[in-house]
Amino acid sequence: MNNPIGIFDSGLGGLTVLEDVQALLPHEDLIYIADSTFAPYGNKDSALIVQRACVLADFLLQTHHIKALVVACNTATAEAVHILRERLQIPVIGMEPAIKPAVALTQSGVVAVLATANTLQSDKFSKLLDSHQHQARIITQPCVGWVEAIERGERHSDCTKALVAKYVQPMLEEGVDTFVLGCTHYPLLEPVMRDLLGEQVHIITTGRAVAKRLQHQLAAQHVLNPQREDGKQSFWTSGDGKQVSRMASVLFQREMVFKPLPQQHETIIIEFELEKKQQLLFQALLQGEDGLAFVRCMHGVQQLWTTSSQIDALKDWLKCLPKSFNLCILQEYVWTGE
Ligand code: DGL
C-alpha cells in the first residue's frame, strides 16, 4: 500500500506521464527511470527494447518493491507490455495512442497519429488502427528527430520549430483537424504545435487517461497510498546522471536529480562466431531461457546481448551447450550506446 509506483521511458518524455500521475495521485511515491543510454527506442530492435523493459522492471521490483508499473513509453508498450504482464504479478499500465477519442472528435474526418516508427509498425498498433479505420481517415506519421531534439532540451529552438513544421504543415493541408500524440515525448512540443496549428485543431495526449487507469487499478486492489503528505519522487537513469538531471530541469522547469542505475543493469555484449547451419537452433534454445540474452547481428557480426546480472548464468548456459556447437567467443564488452 505504501510501496511506490514505478514509471519508465527511454528518456525524459515519460515525465509528461509522471506529471499526470502526480496531479491525480499526489500522495503516491513515484520512482522514475530514464533509460537514456538506450534512447531513442523508436528505431531500436524489438528484442533490445524487450530486454531493457525487463531489466528496468526487475530493478524497480527488486530494489524498490513497486506495487504497480507504468510503461510511460508508447514504443516499449507496443513491444514489451504483454511480456511484462506475463512476468510481473503487479498491475502493468501501458500507453496507447488515443485514436478512439480522436475519431469521435474529428469534424473534418481526417485524424493524424504521430508516433515513433516502431510504434507505428507494431502489431499492437496495426490492430488498434484496424478497429478504427472505418470511422475516419487516419494518417500515421513517424516524427524523426523529435525525440532527439527533446532529449537535447530543445523545445523551442528554431531547429525544433522547423522539425515540427516539416511534419505538421503537410497534414494540415491534408485536412487533419485532430492530432494524436502517440509518443510520450511529443506533449513537450505541444506549445510549438499549437503556434503552428492555431486553437481550432485538437491535440490529444494520453497521460491523463493512463493516470486514471492506474488510479482505478490501485483502488480495485485497495492499495492506494493512505498517507496525507505529498508523495516522494526519485529519479534514475542508465545515462549520465548530471547531464540527464540538467536536461530534465531545463524541460520541466523544476529540479530533478537523476541517480545512475546500479551496474548490474548494464548491457553486456558477447561477440561470437557460429556456423550458419547452427544459428537457428542456437536461437531457438536461447529463446527457451526466458530473457537470459538475445542474439543480434550487427555489421555481419553475431552478438549476444545480456545484462551484468545475467552474464554468469549465460556463461554457464553456454558451457552446457552440446559439444556439436562450435561456438567461438571473440570478445565481451559493456554497451555504451550506438
Ligand atoms: N517516449 C517514447 C514513446 O512514447 C519513446 C520515444 C523513443 O525513445 O523513441 O514512444
Tab-separated table of C-alpha atoms and ligand atoms in Angstrom:
chain	number	residue	atom	x	y	z
A	1	MET	CA	0.000	0.000	0.000
A	2	ASN	CA	2.806	2.417	0.912
A	3	ASN	CA	5.011	0.964	-1.792
A	4	PRO	CA	5.934	3.249	-4.683
A	5	ILE	CA	4.792	3.165	-8.298
A	6	GLY	CA	7.463	2.551	-10.950
A	7	ILE	CA	7.471	4.533	-14.188
A	8	PHE	CA	9.920	4.239	-17.061
A	9	ASP	CA	10.631	5.573	-20.535
A	10	SER	CA	13.550	5.606	-22.945
A	11	GLY	CA	14.338	9.105	-21.726
A	12	LEU	CA	12.630	12.201	-20.398
A	13	GLY	CA	9.349	12.007	-22.329
A	14	GLY	CA	7.748	9.732	-19.751
A	15	LEU	CA	7.996	12.587	-17.256
A	16	THR	CA	4.938	14.039	-19.031
A	17	VAL	CA	3.094	10.950	-17.783
A	18	LEU	CA	4.667	11.222	-14.329
A	19	GLU	CA	3.241	14.749	-14.102
A	20	ASP	CA	-0.249	13.473	-14.887
A	21	VAL	CA	0.121	10.690	-12.313
A	22	GLN	CA	1.360	13.153	-9.716
A	23	ALA	CA	-1.553	15.517	-10.413
A	24	LEU	CA	-4.147	12.768	-9.982
A	25	LEU	CA	-2.439	10.768	-7.229
A	26	PRO	CA	-0.436	13.343	-5.247
A	27	HIS	CA	0.070	11.047	-2.246
A	28	GLU	CA	1.772	8.266	-4.175
A	29	ASP	CA	5.552	7.804	-4.088
A	30	LEU	CA	6.961	7.593	-7.620
A	31	ILE	CA	10.199	6.099	-8.935
A	32	TYR	CA	11.088	7.155	-12.471
A	33	ILE	CA	13.726	5.684	-14.793
A	34	ALA	CA	15.018	7.386	-17.937
A	35	ASP	CA	16.787	4.696	-19.969
A	36	SER	CA	18.863	7.418	-21.610
A	37	THR	CA	21.790	5.267	-22.757
A	38	PHE	CA	19.347	3.387	-24.953
A	39	ALA	CA	17.233	6.348	-26.142
A	40	PRO	CA	15.661	6.667	-28.571
A	41	TYR	CA	13.758	3.367	-28.522
A	42	GLY	CA	11.811	4.376	-31.615
A	43	ASN	CA	14.273	2.890	-34.091
A	44	LYS	CA	15.835	0.096	-31.996
A	45	ASP	CA	15.453	-3.691	-32.332
A	46	SER	CA	12.356	-5.063	-30.735
A	47	ALA	CA	14.460	-7.606	-28.803
A	48	LEU	CA	16.573	-4.858	-27.266
A	49	ILE	CA	13.509	-2.929	-26.135
A	50	VAL	CA	12.019	-6.079	-24.588
A	51	GLN	CA	15.261	-6.769	-22.771
A	52	ARG	CA	15.527	-3.209	-21.460
A	53	ALA	CA	11.906	-3.244	-20.317
A	54	CYS	CA	12.553	-6.474	-18.360
A	55	VAL	CA	15.796	-5.150	-16.837
A	56	LEU	CA	14.179	-1.900	-15.706
A	57	ALA	CA	11.121	-3.686	-14.337
A	58	ASP	CA	13.388	-6.079	-12.380
A	59	PHE	CA	15.282	-3.150	-10.876
A	60	LEU	CA	12.057	-1.411	-9.851
A	61	LEU	CA	10.672	-4.568	-8.305
A	62	GLN	CA	13.765	-5.888	-6.581
A	63	THR	CA	15.162	-2.612	-5.306
A	64	HIS	CA	12.017	-0.557	-4.779
A	65	HIS	CA	9.270	-3.180	-4.374
A	66	ILE	CA	6.900	-1.244	-6.611
A	67	LYS	CA	3.181	-2.029	-6.372
A	68	ALA	CA	2.422	-1.045	-9.993
A	69	LEU	CA	4.377	-0.288	-13.156
A	70	VAL	CA	3.573	2.410	-15.687
A	71	VAL	CA	5.284	1.890	-19.035
A	72	ALA	CA	5.376	5.607	-19.884
A	73	CYS	CA	6.511	4.897	-23.412
A	74	ASN	CA	4.337	4.002	-26.380
A	75	THR	CA	7.211	2.207	-28.081
A	76	ALA	CA	8.056	-0.001	-25.098
A	77	THR	CA	4.352	-0.660	-24.573
A	78	ALA	CA	3.937	-1.801	-28.169
A	79	GLU	CA	6.981	-4.082	-27.983
A	80	ALA	CA	7.001	-5.372	-24.424
A	81	VAL	CA	3.865	-4.792	-22.356
A	82	HIS	CA	2.499	-8.294	-22.996
A	83	ILE	CA	5.782	-9.821	-21.804
A	84	LEU	CA	5.888	-7.613	-18.702
A	85	ARG	CA	2.315	-8.614	-17.872
A	86	GLU	CA	3.241	-12.278	-18.163
A	87	ARG	CA	6.304	-11.871	-15.932
A	88	LEU	CA	5.059	-9.498	-13.230
A	89	GLN	CA	2.472	-10.097	-10.540
A	90	ILE	CA	1.578	-6.392	-10.219
A	91	PRO	CA	-0.605	-4.142	-12.417
A	92	VAL	CA	1.258	-3.028	-15.554
A	93	ILE	CA	-0.256	0.013	-17.263
A	94	GLY	CA	0.866	0.896	-20.775
A	95	MET	CA	0.332	3.695	-23.264
A	96	GLU	CA	-1.887	3.530	-26.319
A	97	PRO	CA	-2.340	6.256	-28.942
A	98	ALA	CA	-5.756	7.825	-28.300
A	99	ILE	CA	-7.345	7.033	-31.651
A	100	LYS	CA	-10.760	6.294	-30.200
A	101	PRO	CA	-11.363	9.810	-28.773
A	102	ALA	CA	-9.770	11.312	-31.893
A	103	VAL	CA	-12.211	9.692	-34.329
A	104	ALA	CA	-15.056	10.778	-32.050
A	105	LEU	CA	-13.822	14.395	-32.055
A	106	THR	CA	-12.825	14.982	-35.669
A	107	GLN	CA	-15.140	17.068	-37.800
A	108	SER	CA	-13.071	17.009	-40.958
A	109	GLY	CA	-12.907	13.210	-40.782
A	110	VAL	CA	-9.108	13.257	-41.015
A	111	VAL	CA	-7.003	12.278	-37.985
A	112	ALA	CA	-3.212	12.121	-37.663
A	113	VAL	CA	-1.339	9.798	-35.335
A	114	LEU	CA	2.208	10.940	-34.590
A	115	ALA	CA	4.437	8.294	-33.023
A	116	THR	CA	7.782	6.544	-33.399
A	117	ALA	CA	8.453	4.254	-36.334
A	118	ASN	CA	8.496	1.225	-34.021
A	119	THR	CA	5.117	2.066	-32.510
A	120	LEU	CA	3.522	2.573	-35.915
A	121	GLN	CA	4.988	-0.673	-37.283
A	122	SER	CA	3.950	-2.794	-34.299
A	123	ASP	CA	1.239	-5.471	-34.413
A	124	LYS	CA	-0.450	-3.859	-31.441
A	125	PHE	CA	-0.822	-0.584	-33.324
A	126	SER	CA	-1.998	-2.315	-36.524
A	127	LYS	CA	-4.819	-3.929	-34.588
A	128	LEU	CA	-5.789	-0.616	-32.997
A	129	LEU	CA	-5.749	1.081	-36.382
A	130	ASP	CA	-7.827	-1.660	-37.995
A	131	SER	CA	-10.530	-1.275	-35.395
A	132	HIS	CA	-10.980	2.453	-36.162
A	133	GLN	CA	-10.051	2.649	-39.822
A	134	HIS	CA	-13.677	2.697	-40.983
A	135	GLN	CA	-14.585	5.688	-38.747
A	136	ALA	CA	-12.198	8.285	-40.193
A	137	ARG	CA	-9.238	8.693	-42.499
A	138	ILE	CA	-6.251	8.072	-40.248
A	139	ILE	CA	-2.825	9.284	-41.342
A	140	THR	CA	0.178	7.933	-39.449
A	141	GLN	CA	3.485	9.738	-39.251
A	142	PRO	CA	6.779	8.867	-37.540
A	143	CYS	CA	8.343	12.155	-36.465
A	144	VAL	CA	12.048	11.504	-36.943
A	145	GLY	CA	14.228	13.772	-34.803
A	146	TRP	CA	11.577	14.990	-32.348
A	147	VAL	CA	12.670	12.712	-29.502
A	148	GLU	CA	16.333	13.614	-30.017
A	149	ALA	CA	15.530	17.349	-30.002
A	150	ILE	CA	13.653	16.978	-26.713
A	151	GLU	CA	16.420	14.892	-25.155
A	152	ARG	CA	18.779	17.772	-26.035
A	153	GLY	CA	16.488	20.079	-24.082
A	154	GLU	CA	15.413	21.925	-27.250
A	155	ARG	CA	11.695	22.555	-27.041
A	156	HIS	CA	11.580	25.973	-28.618
A	157	SER	CA	14.694	26.295	-30.786
A	158	ASP	CA	14.379	27.348	-34.447
A	159	CYS	CA	15.635	23.928	-35.448
A	160	THR	CA	12.893	22.204	-33.404
A	161	LYS	CA	10.228	24.537	-34.773
A	162	ALA	CA	11.328	23.687	-38.322
A	163	LEU	CA	11.259	19.974	-37.493
A	164	VAL	CA	7.732	20.253	-36.145
A	165	ALA	CA	6.535	22.287	-39.131
A	166	LYS	CA	8.056	19.731	-41.515
A	167	TYR	CA	5.634	17.043	-40.355
A	168	VAL	CA	2.651	19.045	-39.215
A	169	GLN	CA	2.196	21.515	-42.066
A	170	PRO	CA	1.544	18.923	-44.801
A	171	MET	CA	-1.016	17.251	-42.558
A	172	LEU	CA	-2.936	20.466	-42.127
A	173	GLU	CA	-3.047	20.665	-45.897
A	174	GLU	CA	-4.473	17.127	-45.942
A	175	GLY	CA	-7.363	18.371	-43.781
A	176	VAL	CA	-6.280	16.920	-40.431
A	177	ASP	CA	-8.128	18.615	-37.575
A	178	THR	CA	-7.191	16.157	-34.797
A	179	PHE	CA	-3.650	15.141	-33.878
A	180	VAL	CA	-2.984	12.174	-31.617
A	181	LEU	CA	0.363	12.331	-29.836
A	182	GLY	CA	1.358	8.679	-29.713
A	183	CYS	CA	4.742	9.211	-28.076
A	184	THR	CA	5.193	10.481	-24.535
A	185	HIS	CA	7.917	12.895	-25.622
A	186	TYR	CA	5.670	14.740	-28.039
A	187	PRO	CA	3.480	16.621	-25.497
A	188	LEU	CA	6.609	18.658	-24.764
A	189	LEU	CA	6.275	20.055	-28.285
A	190	GLU	CA	2.594	20.860	-27.888
A	191	PRO	CA	3.190	24.637	-27.467
A	192	VAL	CA	5.183	24.733	-30.729
A	193	MET	CA	2.490	22.677	-32.458
A	194	ARG	CA	-0.208	24.963	-31.087
A	195	ASP	CA	1.548	28.044	-32.520
A	196	LEU	CA	1.543	26.405	-35.933
A	197	LEU	CA	-1.902	24.862	-35.798
A	198	GLY	CA	-3.958	27.543	-34.065
A	199	GLU	CA	-6.671	26.959	-31.479
A	200	GLN	CA	-9.226	25.150	-33.664
A	201	VAL	CA	-7.257	21.945	-34.081
A	202	HIS	CA	-7.421	19.206	-31.427
A	203	ILE	CA	-4.225	17.780	-29.936
A	204	ILE	CA	-4.828	14.642	-27.882
A	205	THR	CA	-2.405	13.220	-25.329
A	206	THR	CA	-2.760	10.051	-23.254
A	207	GLY	CA	-1.074	10.767	-19.913
A	208	ARG	CA	-4.218	11.702	-18.029
A	209	ALA	CA	-6.133	8.645	-19.215
A	210	VAL	CA	-3.230	6.456	-18.117
A	211	ALA	CA	-3.153	8.117	-14.700
A	212	LYS	CA	-6.890	7.416	-14.361
A	213	ARG	CA	-6.425	3.769	-15.332
A	214	LEU	CA	-3.669	3.490	-12.740
A	215	GLN	CA	-5.887	5.064	-10.079
A	216	HIS	CA	-8.683	2.668	-10.960
A	217	GLN	CA	-6.413	-0.386	-10.714
A	218	LEU	CA	-4.865	0.685	-7.404
A	219	ALA	CA	-8.316	1.391	-5.974
A	220	ALA	CA	-9.617	-2.006	-7.145
A	221	GLN	CA	-6.718	-3.700	-5.334
A	222	HIS	CA	-7.125	-1.456	-2.257
A	223	VAL	CA	-3.524	-0.294	-2.465
A	224	LEU	CA	-3.905	3.491	-2.834
A	225	ASN	CA	-1.394	5.167	-0.539
A	226	PRO	CA	-3.241	6.415	2.578
A	227	GLN	CA	-0.532	8.943	3.568
A	228	ARG	CA	-1.656	12.569	3.791
A	229	GLU	CA	1.580	14.247	2.846
A	230	ASP	CA	2.804	14.653	-0.738
A	231	GLY	CA	4.398	11.551	-2.242
A	232	LYS	CA	8.161	11.406	-2.699
A	233	GLN	CA	9.769	11.086	-6.121
A	234	SER	CA	13.114	9.645	-7.082
A	235	PHE	CA	14.766	9.576	-10.471
A	236	TRP	CA	17.183	7.090	-12.006
A	237	THR	CA	18.920	6.830	-15.355
A	238	SER	CA	21.105	4.438	-17.323
A	239	GLY	CA	22.788	7.550	-18.753
A	240	ASP	CA	24.935	10.286	-17.277
A	241	GLY	CA	23.126	11.415	-14.112
A	242	LYS	CA	24.355	15.016	-14.217
A	243	GLN	CA	23.553	15.536	-17.861
A	244	VAL	CA	20.101	13.935	-17.600
A	245	SER	CA	19.294	15.980	-14.448
A	246	ARG	CA	20.259	19.165	-16.244
A	247	MET	CA	18.109	18.394	-19.283
A	248	ALA	CA	15.131	17.352	-17.140
A	249	SER	CA	15.335	20.611	-15.199
A	250	VAL	CA	15.507	22.615	-18.450
A	251	LEU	CA	12.496	20.799	-19.911
A	252	PHE	CA	10.290	20.747	-16.822
A	253	GLN	CA	11.427	23.914	-15.040
A	254	ARG	CA	11.996	22.171	-11.721
A	255	GLU	CA	14.895	20.438	-10.101
A	256	MET	CA	15.101	16.687	-10.645
A	257	VAL	CA	18.184	14.779	-9.570
A	258	PHE	CA	18.767	11.567	-11.541
A	259	LYS	CA	20.901	8.888	-9.936
A	260	PRO	CA	22.802	6.374	-12.074
A	261	LEU	CA	21.327	2.872	-12.183
A	262	PRO	CA	23.468	0.263	-10.421
A	263	GLN	CA	25.958	-1.541	-12.615
A	264	GLN	CA	24.186	-4.882	-12.684
A	265	HIS	CA	21.763	-3.244	-15.075
A	266	GLU	CA	24.408	-2.581	-17.688
A	267	THR	CA	24.073	-4.315	-21.032
A	268	ILE	CA	26.921	-6.674	-21.899
A	269	ILE	CA	27.648	-7.794	-25.438
A	270	ILE	CA	29.451	-11.010	-26.299
A	271	GLU	CA	30.562	-11.283	-29.908
A	272	PHE	CA	30.771	-14.789	-31.261
A	273	GLU	CA	31.102	-16.933	-34.354
A	274	LEU	CA	28.821	-19.833	-35.114
A	275	GLU	CA	28.348	-21.814	-38.292
A	276	LYS	CA	25.317	-20.652	-40.246
A	277	LYS	CA	23.563	-24.012	-40.092
A	278	GLN	CA	23.694	-23.952	-36.266
A	279	GLN	CA	22.398	-20.419	-35.803
A	280	LEU	CA	18.666	-21.131	-35.897
A	281	LEU	CA	18.858	-23.979	-33.419
A	282	PHE	CA	21.034	-21.861	-31.143
A	283	GLN	CA	18.462	-19.064	-31.187
A	284	ALA	CA	15.630	-21.461	-30.510
A	285	LEU	CA	17.456	-22.915	-27.490
A	286	LEU	CA	18.195	-19.436	-26.164
A	287	GLN	CA	14.607	-18.340	-26.558
A	288	GLY	CA	13.585	-21.040	-24.122
A	289	GLU	CA	15.746	-19.388	-21.468
A	290	ASP	CA	13.361	-16.524	-20.617
A	291	GLY	CA	15.285	-13.291	-21.083
A	292	LEU	CA	18.801	-14.663	-20.446
A	293	ALA	CA	20.092	-12.960	-23.592
A	294	PHE	CA	19.147	-12.315	-27.179
A	295	VAL	CA	21.037	-12.625	-30.415
A	296	ARG	CA	21.609	-9.695	-32.701
A	297	CYS	CA	23.687	-9.473	-35.867
A	298	MET	CA	25.419	-6.130	-36.319
A	299	HIS	CA	27.630	-5.311	-39.278
A	300	GLY	CA	27.867	-9.009	-40.045
A	301	VAL	CA	28.988	-9.887	-36.502
A	302	GLN	CA	26.911	-12.228	-34.317
A	303	GLN	CA	26.281	-10.780	-30.854
A	304	LEU	CA	24.699	-11.976	-27.633
A	305	TRP	CA	23.085	-9.194	-25.597
A	306	THR	CA	22.637	-9.654	-21.883
A	307	THR	CA	23.000	-7.733	-18.596
A	308	SER	CA	25.662	-7.798	-15.886
A	309	SER	CA	23.219	-9.558	-13.581
A	310	GLN	CA	22.724	-12.379	-16.118
A	311	ILE	CA	26.221	-12.718	-17.507
A	312	ASP	CA	27.352	-15.556	-15.205
A	313	ALA	CA	24.161	-17.535	-15.838
A	314	LEU	CA	24.621	-17.001	-19.572
A	315	LYS	CA	28.211	-18.234	-19.472
A	316	ASP	CA	27.123	-21.320	-17.513
A	317	TRP	CA	24.429	-21.945	-20.121
A	318	LEU	CA	26.947	-21.588	-22.956
A	319	LYS	CA	29.237	-24.130	-21.257
A	320	CYS	CA	26.393	-26.658	-21.152
A	321	LEU	CA	25.618	-26.431	-24.862
A	322	PRO	CA	26.061	-29.731	-26.727
A	323	LYS	CA	29.649	-30.248	-27.903
A	324	SER	CA	28.458	-30.192	-31.527
A	325	PHE	CA	28.016	-26.406	-31.311
A	326	ASN	CA	31.220	-24.849	-32.494
A	327	LEU	CA	30.607	-21.531	-30.808
A	328	CYS	CA	33.676	-19.349	-30.676
A	329	ILE	CA	33.657	-16.269	-28.393
A	330	LEU	CA	35.530	-13.309	-29.875
A	331	GLN	CA	35.131	-10.549	-27.295
A	332	GLU	CA	32.974	-9.201	-24.461
A	333	TYR	CA	32.242	-5.554	-23.588
A	334	VAL	CA	29.767	-3.162	-21.981
A	335	TRP	CA	27.376	-1.485	-24.406
A	336	THR	CA	27.650	2.289	-24.231
A	337	GLY	CA	25.210	3.281	-26.967
A	338	GLU	CA	25.294	3.348	-30.752
B	1	DGL	N1	8.672	8.307	-25.347
B	1	DGL	C1	8.700	7.117	-26.054
B	1	DGL	C2	7.407	6.756	-26.701
B	1	DGL	O1	6.386	7.079	-26.168
B	1	DGL	C3	9.961	6.684	-26.722
B	1	DGL	C4	10.465	7.511	-27.829
B	1	DGL	C5	11.806	6.987	-28.267
B	1	DGL	O2	12.631	6.698	-27.417
B	1	DGL	O3	11.996	6.851	-29.489
B	1	DGL	O4	7.353	6.113	-27.723
